[in-house]
Short mmCIF file of C-alpha atoms and ligand atoms in Angstrom, two decimals:
data_model
loop_
_atom_site.label_atom_id
_atom_site.label_comp_id
_atom_site.label_asym_id
_atom_site.label_seq_id
_atom_site.Cartn_x
_atom_site.Cartn_y
_atom_site.Cartn_z
CA UNK A 1 86.87 99.46 77.34
CA UNK A 2 85.84 98.88 80.92
CA UNK A 3 85.95 95.15 80.39
CA UNK A 4 89.36 95.33 78.75
CA UNK A 5 90.77 97.31 81.62
CA UNK A 6 89.30 94.99 84.18
CA UNK A 7 90.77 92.08 82.27
CA UNK A 8 94.19 93.65 82.36
CA UNK A 9 93.92 94.23 86.09
CA UNK A 10 92.79 90.69 86.54
CA UNK A 11 95.70 89.42 84.47
CA UNK A 12 98.17 91.48 86.48
CA UNK A 13 96.68 90.27 89.73
CA UNK A 14 96.67 86.69 88.49
CA UNK A 15 100.35 86.91 87.71
CA UNK A 16 101.01 88.52 91.04
CA UNK A 17 99.35 85.69 92.86
CA UNK A 18 101.30 83.09 90.88
CA UNK A 19 104.47 84.84 91.90
CA UNK A 20 103.43 84.95 95.49
CA UNK A 21 102.40 81.33 95.57
CA UNK A 22 105.69 80.06 94.14
CA UNK A 23 107.99 82.11 96.30
CA UNK A 24 109.50 80.49 99.31
CA UNK A 25 108.69 83.39 101.60
CA UNK A 26 105.94 83.46 104.12
CA UNK A 27 103.47 84.53 101.45
CA UNK A 28 103.58 80.94 100.17
CA UNK A 29 100.60 80.17 102.34
CA UNK A 30 98.51 81.43 99.44
CA UNK A 31 96.07 84.17 98.79
CA UNK A 32 93.77 83.81 101.77
CA UNK A 33 94.93 84.43 105.26
CA UNK A 34 94.97 87.55 107.29
CA UNK A 35 97.56 89.42 109.22
CA UNK A 36 98.86 86.46 111.13
CA UNK A 37 101.10 85.03 108.44
CA UNK A 38 102.89 88.32 108.14
CA UNK A 39 102.80 89.44 111.71
CA UNK A 40 106.16 90.61 112.90
CA UNK A 41 105.57 91.26 116.57
CA UNK A 42 109.19 91.65 117.48
CA UNK A 43 109.89 94.15 114.78
CA UNK A 44 107.18 96.45 115.93
CA UNK A 45 105.77 96.45 112.45
CA UNK A 46 102.41 95.27 113.65
CA UNK A 47 99.74 97.83 113.14
CA UNK A 48 98.50 99.22 116.40
CA UNK A 49 94.83 99.95 116.17
CA UNK A 50 93.58 103.09 117.82
CA UNK A 51 93.32 102.72 121.53
CA UNK A 52 89.84 103.61 122.62
CA UNK A 53 87.24 103.61 119.89
CA UNK A 54 85.65 106.90 120.74
CA UNK A 55 88.53 108.94 122.02
CA UNK A 56 90.65 109.12 118.95
CA UNK A 57 87.79 110.07 116.73
CA UNK A 58 88.62 113.72 117.19
CA UNK A 59 88.32 114.60 113.52
CA UNK A 60 84.59 114.45 113.88
CA UNK A 61 82.04 113.31 116.39
CA UNK A 62 79.82 110.58 114.96
CA UNK A 63 76.16 111.46 114.82
CA UNK A 64 73.21 109.19 114.78
CA UNK A 65 70.23 109.49 112.44
CA UNK A 66 70.30 107.13 109.50
CA UNK A 67 68.29 109.26 107.12
CA UNK A 68 70.94 111.97 107.24
CA UNK A 69 73.56 109.57 105.92
CA UNK A 70 71.54 108.63 102.85
CA UNK A 71 73.42 110.63 100.25
CA UNK A 72 76.85 110.68 101.75
CA UNK A 73 79.77 109.12 99.90
CA UNK A 74 80.59 105.69 101.29
CA UNK A 75 84.15 104.57 102.03
CA UNK A 76 84.21 100.79 102.16
CA UNK A 77 86.98 99.09 104.11
CA UNK A 78 87.65 96.04 101.96
CA UNK A 79 90.32 94.62 104.25
CA UNK A 80 88.80 92.41 106.91
CA UNK A 81 90.11 91.89 110.38
CA UNK A 82 91.98 95.10 110.96
CA UNK A 83 88.90 97.06 111.85
CA UNK A 84 86.30 97.25 113.72
CA UNK A 85 87.42 100.60 114.81
CA UNK A 86 83.79 101.54 114.92
CA UNK A 87 81.14 99.51 116.72
CA UNK A 88 78.65 98.59 113.97
CA UNK A 89 79.02 97.98 110.26
CA UNK A 90 79.20 101.63 109.40
CA UNK A 91 79.73 105.02 110.89
CA UNK A 92 79.33 108.58 109.81
CA UNK A 93 82.58 110.53 109.86
CA UNK A 94 82.95 114.30 109.82
CA UNK A 95 85.91 115.63 107.94
CA UNK A 96 87.24 118.98 106.81
CA UNK A 97 85.16 119.20 103.63
CA UNK A 98 82.09 117.39 104.88
CA UNK A 99 80.81 114.02 105.98
CA UNK A 100 81.14 110.47 104.63
CA UNK A 101 80.09 107.05 105.79
CA UNK A 102 82.84 104.58 106.63
CA UNK A 103 81.59 101.04 106.24
CA UNK A 104 82.83 97.51 106.32
CA UNK A 105 79.72 95.94 104.90
CA UNK A 106 80.80 94.43 101.59
CA UNK A 107 77.21 94.34 100.36
CA UNK A 108 77.49 98.03 99.51
CA UNK A 109 80.40 97.32 97.16
CA UNK A 110 78.47 98.00 93.95
CA UNK A 111 76.43 100.88 95.27
CA UNK A 112 76.94 104.06 93.24
CA UNK A 113 77.46 105.95 96.49
CA UNK A 114 80.41 103.75 97.37
CA UNK A 115 83.13 106.03 96.09
CA UNK A 116 86.24 104.51 97.60
CA UNK A 117 87.48 101.09 98.62
CA UNK A 118 90.03 101.14 101.41
CA UNK A 119 92.69 98.47 101.67
CA UNK A 120 95.20 97.64 104.34
CA UNK A 121 98.41 96.68 102.51
CA UNK A 122 99.44 93.74 104.64
CA UNK A 123 96.07 92.07 104.03
CA UNK A 124 95.83 92.86 100.33
CA UNK A 125 95.46 89.61 98.39
CA UNK A 126 94.98 89.23 94.65
CA UNK A 127 92.44 86.47 95.22
CA UNK A 128 90.32 88.77 97.35
CA UNK A 129 90.48 91.88 95.15
CA UNK A 130 87.06 93.28 94.26
CA UNK A 131 87.08 92.78 90.50
CA UNK A 132 86.04 93.97 88.05
CA UNK A 133 86.98 97.40 89.11
CA UNK A 134 84.24 100.00 89.00
CA UNK A 135 85.04 103.21 87.17
CA UNK A 136 83.49 105.48 89.79
CA UNK A 137 85.54 104.05 92.68
CA UNK A 138 88.94 105.04 93.98
CA UNK A 139 91.16 102.42 95.53
CA UNK A 140 92.91 103.74 98.62
CA UNK A 141 95.82 101.96 100.27
CA UNK A 142 96.96 102.27 103.86
CA UNK A 143 100.31 100.54 104.23
CA UNK A 144 102.61 102.01 106.81
CA UNK A 145 104.74 98.87 106.96
CA UNK A 146 107.77 97.81 104.97
CA UNK A 147 107.57 95.52 101.89
CA UNK A 148 108.36 92.63 104.19
CA UNK A 149 104.65 92.54 104.88
CA UNK A 150 103.55 92.48 101.26
CA UNK A 151 106.26 92.83 98.69
CA UNK A 152 103.80 93.11 95.78
CA UNK A 153 103.16 96.72 96.71
CA UNK A 154 106.75 97.81 96.28
CA UNK A 155 106.61 96.89 92.59
CA UNK A 156 105.21 99.46 90.18
CA UNK A 157 102.34 97.31 88.91
CA UNK A 158 101.31 96.58 92.48
CA UNK A 159 101.30 100.11 93.81
CA UNK A 160 99.77 101.58 90.66
CA UNK A 161 96.61 99.59 91.28
CA UNK A 162 95.77 102.28 93.81
CA UNK A 163 94.60 105.84 93.41
CA UNK A 164 95.41 107.10 96.89
CA UNK A 165 98.11 105.96 99.27
CA UNK A 166 99.16 106.41 102.83
CA UNK A 167 102.60 104.92 103.40
CA UNK A 168 105.83 105.67 105.23
CA UNK A 169 106.96 107.65 102.21
CA UNK A 170 106.83 111.43 102.20
CA UNK A 171 105.70 111.15 98.57
CA UNK A 172 102.54 109.22 99.37
CA UNK A 173 99.27 111.10 99.41
CA UNK A 174 98.87 110.94 103.17
CA UNK A 175 102.44 110.47 104.35
CA UNK A 176 103.48 108.71 107.56
CA UNK A 177 107.30 108.89 107.67
CA UNK A 178 107.35 109.96 111.33
CA UNK A 179 104.79 107.37 112.43
CA UNK A 180 107.14 106.14 115.18
CA UNK A 181 108.27 109.51 116.47
CA UNK A 182 105.94 110.99 119.11
CA UNK A 183 107.56 114.44 118.99
CA UNK A 184 110.55 116.59 119.81
CA UNK A 185 110.22 116.04 123.57
CA UNK A 186 110.71 112.34 122.94
CA UNK A 187 113.99 113.13 121.19
CA UNK A 188 115.15 115.65 123.78
CA UNK A 189 114.63 113.23 126.65
CA UNK A 190 117.99 112.61 128.25
CA UNK A 191 119.10 109.10 129.07
CA UNK A 192 121.22 108.06 132.04
CA UNK A 193 124.48 109.98 132.47
CA UNK A 194 127.53 108.77 130.62
CA UNK A 195 129.24 107.71 133.88
CA UNK A 196 126.47 105.19 134.45
CA UNK A 197 127.00 103.65 131.04
CA UNK A 198 130.73 103.65 131.59
CA UNK A 199 130.09 101.70 134.77
CA UNK A 200 128.15 99.07 132.81
CA UNK A 201 131.03 98.88 130.38
CA UNK A 202 133.43 98.18 133.26
CA UNK A 203 131.07 95.47 134.49
CA UNK A 204 131.42 93.69 131.18
CA UNK A 205 128.70 95.10 128.94
CA UNK A 206 129.68 95.50 125.31
CA UNK A 207 129.60 98.97 123.77
CA UNK A 208 126.96 97.79 121.30
CA UNK A 209 123.52 96.37 121.83
CA UNK A 210 121.64 94.24 119.31
CA UNK A 211 118.06 93.19 120.04
CA UNK A 212 116.48 91.37 117.17
CA UNK A 213 114.29 88.31 117.01
CA UNK A 214 113.08 88.55 113.46
CA UNK A 215 115.90 87.04 111.47
CA UNK A 216 116.22 86.53 107.70
CA UNK A 217 114.42 89.68 106.65
CA UNK A 218 114.80 91.44 103.29
CA UNK A 219 117.45 93.82 104.67
CA UNK A 220 119.56 90.76 105.54
CA UNK A 221 120.81 92.61 108.61
CA UNK A 222 122.15 89.64 110.57
CA UNK A 223 124.76 88.89 107.95
CA UNK A 224 126.24 92.33 108.48
CA UNK A 225 126.00 92.20 112.27
CA UNK A 226 127.65 88.78 112.36
CA UNK A 227 130.60 90.22 110.48
CA UNK A 228 130.74 93.31 112.69
CA UNK A 229 130.85 91.08 115.77
CA UNK A 230 134.22 89.80 114.63
CA UNK A 231 135.70 93.26 115.23
CA UNK A 232 133.86 94.68 118.23
CA UNK A 233 131.88 93.18 121.11
CA UNK A 234 128.11 93.20 120.62
CA UNK A 235 125.66 92.05 123.27
CA UNK A 236 122.89 90.36 121.32
CA UNK A 237 119.74 89.52 123.25
CA UNK A 238 117.18 88.64 120.60
CA UNK A 239 116.75 85.34 118.79
CA UNK A 240 119.07 86.47 116.00
CA UNK A 241 122.76 86.01 116.81
CA UNK A 242 121.94 85.69 120.48
CA UNK A 243 124.90 85.66 122.84
CA UNK A 244 123.28 86.94 126.03
CA UNK A 245 119.91 86.60 127.68
CA UNK A 246 117.69 89.38 128.92
CA UNK A 247 117.53 89.24 132.73
CA UNK A 248 113.84 88.35 133.19
CA UNK A 249 111.29 86.18 131.44
CA UNK A 250 109.07 89.17 130.91
CA UNK A 251 111.78 91.05 129.08
CA UNK A 252 112.58 87.97 127.04
CA UNK A 253 109.02 87.88 125.80
CA UNK A 254 109.17 89.20 122.26
CA UNK A 255 105.91 91.05 122.78
CA UNK A 256 107.63 93.30 125.32
CA UNK A 257 110.49 93.99 122.97
CA UNK A 258 108.92 96.69 120.86
CA UNK A 259 106.99 98.39 123.58
CA UNK A 260 107.91 101.35 125.69
CA UNK A 261 108.00 99.10 128.72
CA UNK A 262 109.88 101.03 131.44
CA UNK A 263 111.85 98.02 132.65
CA UNK A 264 112.94 97.22 129.12
CA UNK A 265 113.87 100.83 128.40
CA UNK A 266 115.89 101.02 131.60
CA UNK A 267 117.78 97.93 130.56
CA UNK A 268 118.42 99.08 127.01
CA UNK A 269 119.62 102.48 128.17
CA UNK A 270 122.70 100.90 129.73
CA UNK A 271 124.22 100.76 126.28
CA UNK A 272 126.11 103.55 124.54
CA UNK A 273 125.41 102.32 121.01
CA UNK A 274 122.42 100.44 119.61
CA UNK A 275 122.55 98.53 116.37
CA UNK A 276 119.48 99.77 114.57
CA UNK A 277 118.83 98.00 111.29
CA UNK A 278 115.42 98.15 109.67
CA UNK A 279 113.85 94.98 108.30
CA UNK A 280 113.80 96.47 104.79
CA UNK A 281 115.54 99.32 103.07
CA UNK A 282 113.10 101.93 101.81
CA UNK A 283 113.31 105.68 101.57
CA UNK A 284 111.58 107.22 104.60
CA UNK A 285 110.94 103.86 106.26
CA UNK A 286 112.09 104.50 109.84
CA UNK A 287 110.81 102.73 112.92
CA UNK A 288 111.27 102.62 116.67
CA UNK A 289 114.62 100.95 116.03
CA UNK A 290 115.91 104.38 115.12
CA UNK A 291 113.96 106.66 117.44
CA UNK A 292 114.02 104.61 120.61
CA UNK A 293 117.81 104.62 121.09
CA UNK A 294 117.78 108.35 120.49
CA UNK A 295 115.10 108.73 123.13
CA UNK A 296 117.27 106.73 125.53
CA UNK A 297 120.31 108.88 124.87
CA UNK A 298 122.18 106.16 122.98
CA UNK A 299 123.72 106.52 119.54
CA UNK A 300 122.00 104.46 116.83
CA UNK A 301 124.31 102.63 114.47
CA UNK A 302 121.82 102.67 111.67
CA UNK A 303 121.02 101.07 108.37
CA UNK A 304 117.59 101.64 106.93
CA UNK A 305 116.04 104.53 105.08
CA UNK A 306 118.66 105.90 102.66
CA UNK A 307 116.96 109.25 103.21
CA UNK A 308 117.39 109.16 106.98
CA UNK A 309 119.64 112.24 107.09
CA UNK A 310 116.72 114.37 106.00
CA UNK A 311 114.92 113.53 109.24
CA UNK A 312 117.68 113.74 111.81
CA UNK A 313 117.59 116.43 114.54
CA UNK A 314 120.99 117.69 113.39
CA UNK A 315 123.73 116.45 111.10
CA UNK A 316 125.68 114.66 113.85
CA UNK A 317 123.24 112.46 115.72
CA UNK A 318 123.54 108.92 114.36
CA UNK A 319 126.20 106.67 112.85
CA UNK A 320 125.35 105.44 109.39
CA UNK A 321 126.62 101.97 108.64
CA UNK A 322 126.84 102.69 104.95
CA UNK A 323 129.28 105.55 105.53
CA UNK A 324 131.91 102.93 106.35
CA UNK A 325 133.66 100.86 103.76
CA UNK A 326 133.69 97.75 105.94
CA UNK A 327 132.44 96.37 109.27
CA UNK A 328 136.02 96.57 110.46
CA UNK A 329 136.25 100.31 109.78
CA UNK A 330 132.90 100.85 111.49
CA UNK A 331 134.11 98.86 114.51
CA UNK A 332 137.23 101.00 114.72
CA UNK A 333 135.16 104.16 114.71
CA UNK A 334 132.78 102.94 117.41
CA UNK A 335 135.75 101.88 119.49
CA UNK A 336 137.22 105.36 119.09
CA UNK A 337 134.01 107.01 120.29
CA UNK A 338 133.68 104.49 123.09
CA UNK A 339 137.05 105.64 124.44
CA UNK A 340 136.58 109.32 123.78
CA UNK A 341 133.76 110.85 125.80
CA UNK A 342 134.00 114.28 124.28
CA UNK A 343 133.57 112.95 120.75
CA UNK A 344 130.80 110.63 121.91
CA UNK A 345 128.86 113.43 123.56
CA UNK A 346 128.82 115.42 120.33
CA UNK A 347 126.32 112.84 119.06
CA UNK A 348 123.94 113.90 121.82
CA UNK A 349 124.25 117.64 121.30
CA UNK A 350 120.76 117.73 119.80
CA UNK A 351 119.35 117.19 123.28
CA UNK A 352 120.55 120.64 124.39
CA UNK A 353 118.17 123.60 124.12
CA UNK A 354 118.00 124.67 120.48
CA UNK A 355 119.90 121.53 119.52
CA UNK A 356 117.29 120.33 117.04
CA UNK A 357 118.29 122.39 114.05
CA UNK A 358 116.61 120.43 111.26
CA UNK A 359 113.78 122.71 110.18
CA UNK A 360 112.32 120.06 107.87
CA UNK A 361 111.91 117.71 110.84
CA UNK A 362 110.46 120.44 113.05
CA UNK A 363 108.00 121.51 110.37
CA UNK A 364 106.94 117.96 109.60
CA UNK A 365 106.18 117.30 113.25
CA UNK A 366 104.38 120.57 113.64
CA UNK A 367 102.18 120.23 110.58
CA UNK A 368 101.09 116.65 110.84
CA UNK A 369 97.53 116.44 112.06
CA UNK A 370 97.77 113.05 113.73
CA UNK A 371 99.57 112.02 116.88
CA UNK A 372 101.57 109.02 118.07
CA UNK A 373 100.13 107.56 121.27
CA UNK A 374 98.55 110.92 121.91
CA UNK A 375 94.98 110.73 123.19
CA UNK A 376 94.40 114.37 122.33
CA UNK A 377 95.11 113.99 118.62
CA UNK A 378 93.49 111.80 116.01
CA UNK A 379 95.47 108.75 115.00
CA UNK A 380 96.52 108.39 111.40
CA UNK A 381 93.96 105.72 110.70
CA UNK A 382 91.14 108.17 111.25
CA UNK A 383 93.20 110.84 109.56
CA UNK A 384 93.53 108.66 106.48
CA UNK A 385 89.80 107.98 106.36
CA UNK A 386 89.13 111.69 106.42
CA UNK A 387 91.76 112.30 103.80
CA UNK A 388 89.96 109.87 101.49
CA UNK A 389 86.59 111.36 102.38
CA UNK A 390 87.77 114.87 101.54
CA UNK A 391 89.33 113.64 98.31
CA UNK A 392 86.07 112.00 97.27
CA UNK A 393 83.97 115.03 98.15
CA UNK A 394 86.28 117.13 95.99
CA UNK A 395 86.09 114.62 93.18
CA UNK A 396 82.29 114.57 93.40
CA UNK A 397 82.19 118.35 93.16
CA UNK A 398 84.50 118.28 90.16
CA UNK A 399 82.31 115.67 88.46
CA UNK A 400 79.17 117.71 89.13
CA UNK A 401 80.81 120.84 87.79
CA UNK A 402 81.78 118.97 84.65
CA UNK A 403 78.28 117.55 84.24
CA UNK A 404 76.79 121.03 84.59
CA UNK A 405 78.96 122.53 81.88
CA UNK A 406 80.82 119.85 80.00
CA UNK A 407 82.02 122.35 77.43
CA UNK A 408 83.89 124.52 79.92
CA UNK A 409 84.92 122.21 82.69
CA UNK A 410 86.90 119.07 81.83
CA UNK A 411 86.46 115.62 83.39
CA UNK A 412 88.60 115.42 86.56
CA UNK A 413 92.03 113.92 85.93
CA UNK A 414 92.60 110.40 87.24
CA UNK A 415 94.87 110.19 90.25
CA UNK A 416 97.17 107.16 90.29
CA UNK A 417 99.77 106.09 92.86
CA UNK A 418 103.47 106.11 91.97
CA UNK A 419 106.32 103.75 92.72
CA UNK A 420 107.83 106.49 94.88
CA UNK A 421 105.01 105.86 97.36
CA UNK A 422 106.70 102.56 98.30
CA UNK A 423 110.26 103.43 97.49
CA UNK A 424 112.15 100.21 98.19
CA UNK A 425 114.96 98.99 95.96
CA UNK A 426 115.21 95.23 95.33
CA UNK A 427 116.68 93.51 98.42
CA UNK A 428 120.45 93.00 98.45
CA UNK A 429 122.70 91.01 100.77
CA UNK A 430 123.57 92.69 104.08
CA UNK A 431 127.22 92.37 103.12
CA UNK A 432 129.03 91.04 100.06
CA UNK A 433 127.59 89.90 96.75
CA UNK A 434 124.61 87.75 95.98
CA UNK A 435 126.90 85.17 94.31
CA UNK A 436 128.68 84.59 97.60
CA UNK A 437 125.53 83.48 99.36
CA UNK A 438 125.47 79.71 99.82
CA UNK A 439 122.55 77.75 98.38
CA UNK A 440 121.46 76.57 101.79
CA UNK A 441 121.31 80.09 103.23
CA UNK A 442 118.43 80.57 105.62
CA UNK A 443 117.28 83.94 104.27
CA UNK A 444 114.45 83.17 101.81
CA UNK A 445 114.45 86.65 100.34
CA UNK A 446 117.86 86.07 98.79
CA UNK A 447 117.41 82.51 97.64
CA UNK A 448 117.13 81.50 94.05
CA UNK A 449 113.45 80.63 94.06
CA UNK A 450 112.50 84.14 94.81
CA UNK A 451 114.83 85.65 92.21
CA UNK A 452 113.65 83.28 89.51
CA UNK A 453 110.08 84.17 90.32
CA UNK A 454 110.82 87.86 89.92
CA UNK A 455 112.83 87.51 86.72
CA UNK A 456 110.13 85.52 84.96
CA UNK A 457 107.19 87.44 86.29
CA UNK A 458 108.59 90.93 85.88
CA UNK A 459 107.84 91.43 82.17
CA UNK A 460 104.25 90.28 82.70
CA UNK A 461 103.83 92.67 85.59
CA UNK A 462 105.10 95.54 83.51
CA UNK A 463 102.72 94.70 80.70
CA UNK A 464 99.83 94.42 83.13
CA UNK A 465 100.65 97.80 84.56
CA UNK A 466 100.71 99.55 81.20
CA UNK A 467 97.21 98.33 80.56
CA UNK A 468 96.01 99.42 83.97
CA UNK A 469 97.66 102.76 83.99
CA UNK A 470 97.20 104.02 80.46
CA UNK A 471 94.03 104.28 78.46
CA UNK A 472 93.25 101.06 76.66
CA UNK A 473 91.09 101.56 73.59
C1 LIG B 501 126.78 120.26 110.22
O1 LIG B 501 126.17 121.53 110.35
C2 LIG B 501 127.05 122.52 110.82
C3 LIG B 501 126.26 123.77 111.10
O2 LIG B 501 125.33 124.02 110.08
C4 LIG B 501 128.13 122.72 109.77
O3 LIG B 501 129.04 123.72 110.20
C5 LIG B 501 128.88 121.40 109.58
O4 LIG B 501 129.82 121.52 108.56
C6 LIG B 501 127.91 120.30 109.24
N1 LIG B 501 128.62 119.05 109.26
C7 LIG B 501 128.46 118.13 108.34
C8 LIG B 501 129.23 116.87 108.55
O5 LIG B 501 127.74 118.28 107.37
C1 LIG B 502 92.36 104.90 89.65
O1 LIG B 502 93.50 104.21 89.21
C2 LIG B 502 93.30 103.44 88.05
C3 LIG B 502 94.62 102.75 87.73
O2 LIG B 502 95.07 101.99 88.75
C4 LIG B 502 92.87 104.33 86.92
O3 LIG B 502 92.60 103.53 85.80
C5 LIG B 502 91.63 105.11 87.31
O4 LIG B 502 91.32 106.03 86.30
C6 LIG B 502 91.87 105.86 88.59
N1 LIG B 502 90.63 106.45 89.03
C7 LIG B 502 90.55 107.67 89.53
C8 LIG B 502 89.22 108.11 89.97
O5 LIG B 502 91.51 108.43 89.63
C1 LIG B 503 125.41 74.97 104.33
O1 LIG B 503 126.34 74.13 103.67
C2 LIG B 503 127.67 74.24 104.18
C3 LIG B 503 128.59 73.40 103.32
O2 LIG B 503 127.96 72.87 102.20
C4 LIG B 503 127.70 73.77 105.62
O3 LIG B 503 129.01 73.89 106.14
C5 LIG B 503 126.75 74.62 106.44
O4 LIG B 503 126.68 74.14 107.75
C6 LIG B 503 125.36 74.60 105.82
N1 LIG B 503 124.52 75.55 106.52
C7 LIG B 503 123.29 75.31 106.89
C8 LIG B 503 122.56 76.42 107.58
O5 LIG B 503 122.75 74.25 106.68
#
């Protein structure tokens, strides 16, 4: 049975890698490779490792003393490159239910104490998967990024390879939907007064800002923005649809573009409206593109997480592109707000005392245990490790209880990830129908190669997943 299951996983992974290798996207480089081929510096999707190694480790102070660690469950980081977030090959971590050892030494892979393998989604490659899978080990996935960085994981058979997940989705086991939102103070921050923005308008600034240098992404955002530009002026400073240049070389540097650089923020805050389109459309996938304009007191014109309303400070704080039947209608509405200060200011009412009325948002911020750029709180990387540690300690206890009285206490139920943990519908054109897209279009996500790959591979993936997920005799 074990061999059959491993075979099925292997088959599924094999198919996955064929698909990846024949697509025309950046994954075509093959199974090896690290972060670099997927890195999306401009989009801010690049994982930011914890700042100082020691500081953020607030969930538990590491202790020395090797002998102590002898019987602790081991969590093995299978993904290379992303960590060292601890100095040696392994480190003891203290979590709510007890201690574990986090390691990145692959030689402990087959050790019975190695209870969980941890993967970073962007780096997950079929060719590097530790097969055959061992029955006593959980696979845990950390993937806070969109499917742009590894589309395999937003397909059922991909995500169901894992037992535990930490993704942008509220449905994942260790959810990170507000990973880009430092807190309510960040939202309440008031930008420059409206008169100042009006002055920039008089000096020739457009009402709308677009700042994007990662073009041809799954969300196909530039196609929509290009159309919108026919109806309302947009100042576009990034590499995509550029029509203006940022004033200094430093600001033009794409590395600066996703940071909280004060000079950049001051520049961006001249604009009343920011086009904020995520690189992929997934429920709960929201980035700095959404939160930063709000911080600056601008109104985001947003397309991204279909669930975004659930997270907004009140029900009148952003403009949703998909509420409008056409770019023209959207342009008319923005133009109306641009000329009507009273209506415009209603979009900033959440900045007033008591203005954040969304209890779900307030509760989510209050109850999360990790912080964003907050040296006093653990970061979610350490939080995730502890989450896995606690899960494994619980699972060990349950296994021991079962072993002690098999008649009374059943074997612990398997825990398997769901598609809702990476909830991203298949990419669609930013505007119009797929049939209208010319063959020579530059967006690889929408080209025929990719679609053919998916159509032919899909049935195999589904079959693979049934074998992985369900019991195979
Ligand atoms: C927004 O919330 C207010 C207060 O709860 C309510 O009166 C109003 O109808 C809501 N507006 C929309 C567009 O849902
Ligand atoms: C982990 O997930 C796999 C399917 O991907 C499943 O076969 C296995 O039973 C799960 N293990 C645990 C410990 O939940
Ligand atoms: C695509 O083809 C059309 C006509 O066949 C041409 O006008 C257009 O410039 C081409 N676009 C690119 C990006 O090559």
